[in-house]
mmCIF file of C-alpha atoms and ligand atoms in Angstrom:
data_model
loop_
_atom_site.group_PDB
_atom_site.id
_atom_site.type_symbol
_atom_site.label_atom_id
_atom_site.label_comp_id
_atom_site.label_asym_id
_atom_site.label_seq_id
_atom_site.Cartn_x
_atom_site.Cartn_y
_atom_site.Cartn_z
ATOM 1 C CA MET A 1 112.509 10.402 10.339
ATOM 2 C CA ASP A 2 115.877 8.686 10.116
ATOM 3 C CA TYR A 3 115.509 7.259 6.594
ATOM 4 C CA TYR A 4 117.983 9.669 4.957
ATOM 5 C CA TRP A 5 120.661 9.080 7.605
ATOM 6 C CA GLU A 6 120.024 5.369 7.843
ATOM 7 C CA ARG A 7 120.938 4.918 4.165
ATOM 8 C CA GLN A 8 124.457 5.990 5.185
ATOM 9 C CA TYR A 9 124.560 4.203 8.535
ATOM 10 C CA ARG A 10 123.533 0.819 7.130
ATOM 11 C CA VAL A 11 126.846 0.707 5.259
ATOM 12 C CA PHE A 12 129.035 0.772 8.368
ATOM 13 C CA ARG A 13 126.786 -0.944 10.940
ATOM 14 C CA PRO A 14 127.646 -4.515 9.769
ATOM 15 C CA GLN A 15 131.357 -3.697 9.448
ATOM 16 C CA VAL A 16 131.794 -2.375 12.964
ATOM 17 C CA LEU A 17 129.631 -5.040 14.595
ATOM 18 C CA SER A 18 131.353 -7.969 12.885
ATOM 19 C CA ASN A 19 133.662 -8.695 15.870
ATOM 20 C CA VAL A 20 130.967 -8.411 18.525
ATOM 21 C CA SER A 21 129.604 -11.622 20.065
ATOM 22 C CA GLY A 22 128.920 -13.341 23.392
ATOM 23 C CA ASN A 23 126.887 -11.600 26.084
ATOM 24 C CA VAL A 24 126.209 -8.154 24.672
ATOM 25 C CA LEU A 25 124.407 -5.212 26.235
ATOM 26 C CA GLU A 26 123.251 -2.631 23.697
ATOM 27 C CA ALA A 27 122.150 0.643 25.303
ATOM 28 C CA GLY A 28 119.840 3.048 23.481
ATOM 29 C CA VAL A 29 118.804 0.465 20.881
ATOM 30 C CA GLY A 30 116.232 2.836 19.404
ATOM 31 C CA THR A 31 114.230 0.963 16.783
ATOM 32 C CA GLY A 32 116.762 -1.883 16.679
ATOM 33 C CA ARG A 33 118.667 -0.936 13.545
ATOM 34 C CA ASN A 34 121.726 -2.904 14.713
ATOM 35 C CA PHE A 35 119.924 -6.151 15.440
ATOM 36 C CA CYS A 36 120.212 -7.816 12.011
ATOM 37 C CA HIS A 37 123.994 -7.268 12.041
ATOM 38 C CA TYR A 38 124.808 -9.314 15.161
ATOM 39 C CA SER A 39 126.149 -12.816 14.621
ATOM 40 C CA PRO A 40 124.106 -15.830 15.822
ATOM 41 C CA ALA A 41 126.823 -16.262 18.513
ATOM 42 C CA THR A 42 125.411 -13.219 20.293
ATOM 43 C CA ASN A 43 123.137 -13.180 23.300
ATOM 44 C CA LEU A 44 121.856 -9.617 23.250
ATOM 45 C CA THR A 45 120.166 -7.579 25.950
ATOM 46 C CA GLY A 46 118.842 -4.358 24.457
ATOM 47 C CA ILE A 47 117.679 -1.405 26.522
ATOM 48 C CA ASP A 48 116.109 1.946 25.768
ATOM 49 C CA LEU A 49 114.339 4.640 27.755
ATOM 50 C CA CYS A 50 111.542 4.982 25.266
ATOM 51 C CA SER A 51 108.711 2.424 25.090
ATOM 52 C CA ASN A 52 107.669 3.488 21.567
ATOM 53 C CA MET A 53 111.179 2.824 20.287
ATOM 54 C CA LEU A 54 111.121 -0.570 21.968
ATOM 55 C CA LYS A 55 107.835 -1.500 20.265
ATOM 56 C CA ILE A 56 109.492 -1.192 16.853
ATOM 57 C CA ALA A 57 112.716 -2.742 18.137
ATOM 58 C CA ASN A 58 110.685 -5.738 19.248
ATOM 59 C CA ILE A 59 109.539 -6.383 15.664
ATOM 60 C CA ARG A 60 113.155 -6.185 14.420
ATOM 61 C CA ALA A 61 114.316 -8.453 17.275
ATOM 62 C CA ARG A 62 112.071 -11.246 16.000
ATOM 63 C CA LYS A 63 113.789 -11.140 12.591
ATOM 64 C CA ALA A 64 117.351 -11.173 13.964
ATOM 65 C CA SER A 65 119.535 -14.279 13.881
ATOM 66 C CA CYS A 66 120.644 -13.984 17.531
ATOM 67 C CA ASP A 67 118.762 -14.166 20.850
ATOM 68 C CA ILE A 68 117.526 -10.739 21.920
ATOM 69 C CA SER A 69 115.722 -9.636 25.067
ATOM 70 C CA LEU A 70 114.531 -6.070 25.378
ATOM 71 C CA LEU A 71 114.001 -3.995 28.513
ATOM 72 C CA GLN A 72 112.825 -0.481 29.140
ATOM 73 C CA ASN A 73 115.696 0.848 31.209
ATOM 74 C CA ASP A 74 117.835 3.921 31.767
ATOM 75 C CA ALA A 75 121.476 3.648 30.699
ATOM 76 C CA THR A 76 122.487 5.894 33.598
ATOM 77 C CA GLN A 77 121.116 3.339 36.091
ATOM 78 C CA LEU A 78 120.826 -0.064 34.372
ATOM 79 C CA SER A 79 118.774 -1.107 37.355
ATOM 80 C CA LYS A 80 117.844 -4.581 36.076
ATOM 81 C CA ILE A 81 121.246 -5.403 34.635
ATOM 82 C CA PRO A 82 123.795 -7.663 36.426
ATOM 83 C CA SER A 83 127.324 -6.520 37.325
ATOM 84 C CA ASN A 84 130.538 -7.915 35.775
ATOM 85 C CA HIS A 85 128.551 -9.938 33.248
ATOM 86 C CA TYR A 86 128.874 -8.613 29.706
ATOM 87 C CA ASP A 87 131.526 -9.339 27.084
ATOM 88 C CA TRP A 88 130.496 -6.235 25.128
ATOM 89 C CA TYR A 89 128.693 -2.954 25.724
ATOM 90 C CA VAL A 90 127.507 -1.357 22.485
ATOM 91 C CA SER A 91 125.909 2.038 22.040
ATOM 92 C CA PHE A 92 125.339 3.961 18.805
ATOM 93 C CA PHE A 93 124.258 7.600 18.903
ATOM 94 C CA MET A 94 123.043 7.475 22.511
ATOM 95 C CA PHE A 95 125.698 9.621 24.147
ATOM 96 C CA CYS A 96 125.124 12.422 21.610
ATOM 97 C CA VAL A 97 121.498 12.703 22.786
ATOM 98 C CA MET A 98 122.306 12.294 26.482
ATOM 99 C CA PRO A 99 122.584 15.500 28.548
ATOM 100 C CA ASP A 100 126.159 16.314 29.572
ATOM 101 C CA GLU A 101 125.505 15.950 33.298
ATOM 102 C CA LEU A 102 124.304 12.325 32.844
ATOM 103 C CA GLN A 103 127.168 11.067 30.709
ATOM 104 C CA ASP A 104 129.530 10.078 33.537
ATOM 105 C CA LEU A 105 126.693 8.175 35.227
ATOM 106 C CA ALA A 106 126.202 6.106 32.058
ATOM 107 C CA ILE A 107 129.961 5.521 31.758
ATOM 108 C CA ASN A 108 130.121 4.343 35.383
ATOM 109 C CA GLN A 109 127.405 1.823 34.560
ATOM 110 C CA ILE A 110 129.529 0.511 31.684
ATOM 111 C CA VAL A 111 132.307 -0.121 34.219
ATOM 112 C CA ARG A 112 129.855 -1.934 36.475
ATOM 113 C CA VAL A 113 128.215 -4.244 33.934
ATOM 114 C CA LEU A 114 131.226 -5.261 31.822
ATOM 115 C CA ARG A 115 133.219 -8.265 32.998
ATOM 116 C CA PRO A 116 136.944 -7.568 33.514
ATOM 117 C CA GLY A 117 138.418 -7.492 30.006
ATOM 118 C CA GLY A 118 134.963 -6.845 28.527
ATOM 119 C CA LYS A 119 134.865 -4.473 25.581
ATOM 120 C CA PHE A 120 132.884 -1.405 24.638
ATOM 121 C CA LEU A 121 131.986 0.034 21.253
ATOM 122 C CA ILE A 122 130.528 3.529 21.191
ATOM 123 C CA LEU A 123 129.503 5.485 18.104
ATOM 124 C CA GLU A 124 129.289 9.232 18.398
ATOM 125 C CA MET A 125 129.001 12.367 16.273
ATOM 126 C CA ILE A 126 131.463 15.207 16.665
ATOM 127 C CA TYR A 127 132.294 18.486 14.963
ATOM 128 C CA SER A 128 134.406 18.183 11.816
ATOM 129 C CA LYS A 129 137.746 19.928 11.388
ATOM 130 C CA ASP A 130 136.900 20.522 7.750
ATOM 131 C CA GLU A 131 135.714 24.117 7.434
ATOM 132 C CA LYS A 132 133.001 23.461 4.854
ATOM 133 C CA LEU A 133 131.564 20.515 6.762
ATOM 134 C CA LEU A 134 131.770 22.371 10.069
ATOM 135 C CA LYS A 135 129.847 25.258 8.571
ATOM 136 C CA ARG A 136 127.103 22.862 7.472
ATOM 137 C CA GLN A 137 127.015 21.206 10.905
ATOM 138 C CA LYS A 138 126.625 24.596 12.575
ATOM 139 C CA LEU A 139 123.834 25.478 10.157
ATOM 140 C CA PHE A 140 121.960 22.257 10.965
ATOM 141 C CA LYS A 141 122.791 22.337 14.701
ATOM 142 C CA PRO A 142 119.436 23.821 15.850
ATOM 143 C CA PHE A 143 117.499 21.329 13.691
ATOM 144 C CA VAL A 144 119.546 18.327 14.858
ATOM 145 C CA GLU A 145 119.151 19.384 18.477
ATOM 146 C CA LYS A 146 115.429 20.163 18.280
ATOM 147 C CA VAL A 147 114.349 17.158 16.223
ATOM 148 C CA TYR A 148 116.777 14.449 17.429
ATOM 149 C CA GLY A 149 117.996 15.935 20.732
ATOM 150 C CA ALA A 150 121.534 15.332 19.460
ATOM 151 C CA ARG A 151 124.614 17.541 19.758
ATOM 152 C CA PHE A 152 128.071 17.415 18.230
ATOM 153 C CA ASP A 153 129.895 18.765 21.299
ATOM 154 C CA ARG A 154 129.241 16.186 24.041
ATOM 155 C CA GLN A 155 132.941 15.478 24.729
ATOM 156 C CA THR A 156 132.154 11.774 25.074
ATOM 157 C CA LEU A 157 135.639 10.635 24.021
ATOM 158 C CA ARG A 158 137.272 12.812 26.711
ATOM 159 C CA ARG A 159 134.904 11.394 29.339
ATOM 160 C CA PHE A 160 135.875 7.821 28.408
ATOM 161 C CA GLN A 161 139.565 8.771 28.409
ATOM 162 C CA GLU A 162 139.225 10.201 31.918
ATOM 163 C CA ASN A 163 137.624 7.086 33.402
ATOM 164 C CA GLU A 164 140.354 5.195 35.252
ATOM 165 C CA HIS A 165 138.660 1.784 34.810
ATOM 166 C CA LEU A 166 138.305 1.948 31.036
ATOM 167 C CA LYS A 167 141.059 1.778 28.459
ATOM 168 C CA ILE A 168 140.551 3.095 24.949
ATOM 169 C CA GLU A 169 142.122 0.724 22.421
ATOM 170 C CA LYS A 170 141.287 2.542 19.236
ATOM 171 C CA THR A 171 139.242 5.348 17.771
ATOM 172 C CA PHE A 172 138.364 5.667 14.121
ATOM 173 C CA PHE A 173 135.931 7.469 11.901
ATOM 174 C CA VAL A 174 133.315 5.465 10.057
ATOM 175 C CA LYS A 175 132.375 8.441 7.888
ATOM 176 C CA ALA A 176 134.115 11.773 7.297
ATOM 177 C CA ASP A 177 135.734 13.074 10.498
ATOM 178 C CA VAL A 178 132.314 13.241 12.156
ATOM 179 C CA TYR A 179 131.124 9.710 12.958
ATOM 180 C CA LEU A 180 133.565 8.610 15.614
ATOM 181 C CA MET A 181 133.875 5.041 16.853
ATOM 182 C CA ILE A 182 135.374 4.581 20.316
ATOM 183 C CA GLU A 183 136.507 1.046 21.128
ATOM 184 C CA GLY A 184 138.147 -0.185 24.301
ATOM 185 C CA MET A 185 138.010 -2.458 27.308
ATOM 186 C CA LYS A 186 137.442 -2.584 31.031
ATOM 187 C CA GLY A 187 140.652 -3.114 32.972
ATOM 188 C CA ASN A 188 141.075 -5.449 35.931
ATOM 189 C CA ALA A 189 141.507 -2.647 38.484
HETATM 190 C C1 LIG B 201 119.582 8.668 18.192
HETATM 191 S S1 LIG B 201 118.800 7.269 18.870
HETATM 192 C C2 LIG B 201 119.872 5.982 18.303
HETATM 193 C C3 LIG B 201 119.184 4.666 18.188
HETATM 194 C C4 LIG B 201 120.040 3.481 17.749
HETATM 195 N N1 LIG B 201 121.123 3.229 18.675
HETATM 196 C C5 LIG B 201 120.568 3.629 16.346
HETATM 197 O O1 LIG B 201 121.774 3.469 16.142
HETATM 198 O O2 LIG B 201 119.761 3.858 15.434
HETATM 199 C C6 LIG B 201 119.201 7.385 20.591
HETATM 200 C C7 LIG B 201 118.434 6.412 21.456
HETATM 201 O O3 LIG B 201 118.976 6.474 22.784
HETATM 202 C C8 LIG B 201 117.887 6.397 23.691
HETATM 203 N N2 LIG B 201 118.320 6.961 24.972
HETATM 204 C C9 LIG B 201 118.636 8.242 25.255
HETATM 205 N N3 LIG B 201 118.978 8.376 26.545
HETATM 206 C C10 LIG B 201 118.881 7.144 27.097
HETATM 207 C C11 LIG B 201 119.085 6.622 28.395
HETATM 208 N N4 LIG B 201 119.473 7.409 29.414
HETATM 209 N N5 LIG B 201 118.896 5.308 28.602
HETATM 210 C C12 LIG B 201 118.498 4.494 27.585
HETATM 211 N N6 LIG B 201 118.274 4.936 26.338
HETATM 212 C C13 LIG B 201 118.459 6.235 26.085
HETATM 213 C C14 LIG B 201 116.769 7.167 23.015
HETATM 214 O O4 LIG B 201 115.503 6.824 23.552
HETATM 215 C C15 LIG B 201 116.952 6.738 21.562
HETATM 216 O O5 LIG B 201 116.203 5.599 21.255
#
């Protein structure tokens, strides 16, 4: 299902993950498309809600060059995940499929599990400001929502900005003005 998109994503995945190492929690791993891009200096815990996703992720985990353990878990609860432990929290395209009313719960869990100074890296999709592209996004909106459960209007960046424990260090687009990377850290407060 994601073959067409993945041909584009595989270009930026290694670039944006090149600085990530240490104890890493990746939420919403899906089929584990990020796994082969982590450095061997990574100790990765990967979680996803969906057991079928995790079955495929498990095959990719065995081929990765870092240690990976996978858990079926909900990013809004992270019930089996220790507090103040992780150097990095990574999540690609999870917040765009997560219902609006659950997003702050997931962000609060990021605050809980990151160590002070720990960093987060979130990849999201948003509406373009380019008229032609926006028109295309609006045309495909029902398809994207029905088939992938994803939306372009989740306001994830604003939610991170409003969290008093998290500091956004930079935002940048990895493709067009649609694929938005949000990078930042947990403060000491
Ligand atoms: C669009 S896929 C992205 C998969 C992967 N991160 C990637 O970059 O290819 C979104 C994933 O987030 C997972 N997900 C959605 N809500 C979740 C939640 N509350 N807790 C954990 N995983 C969740 C879905 O099961 C799905 O595997």
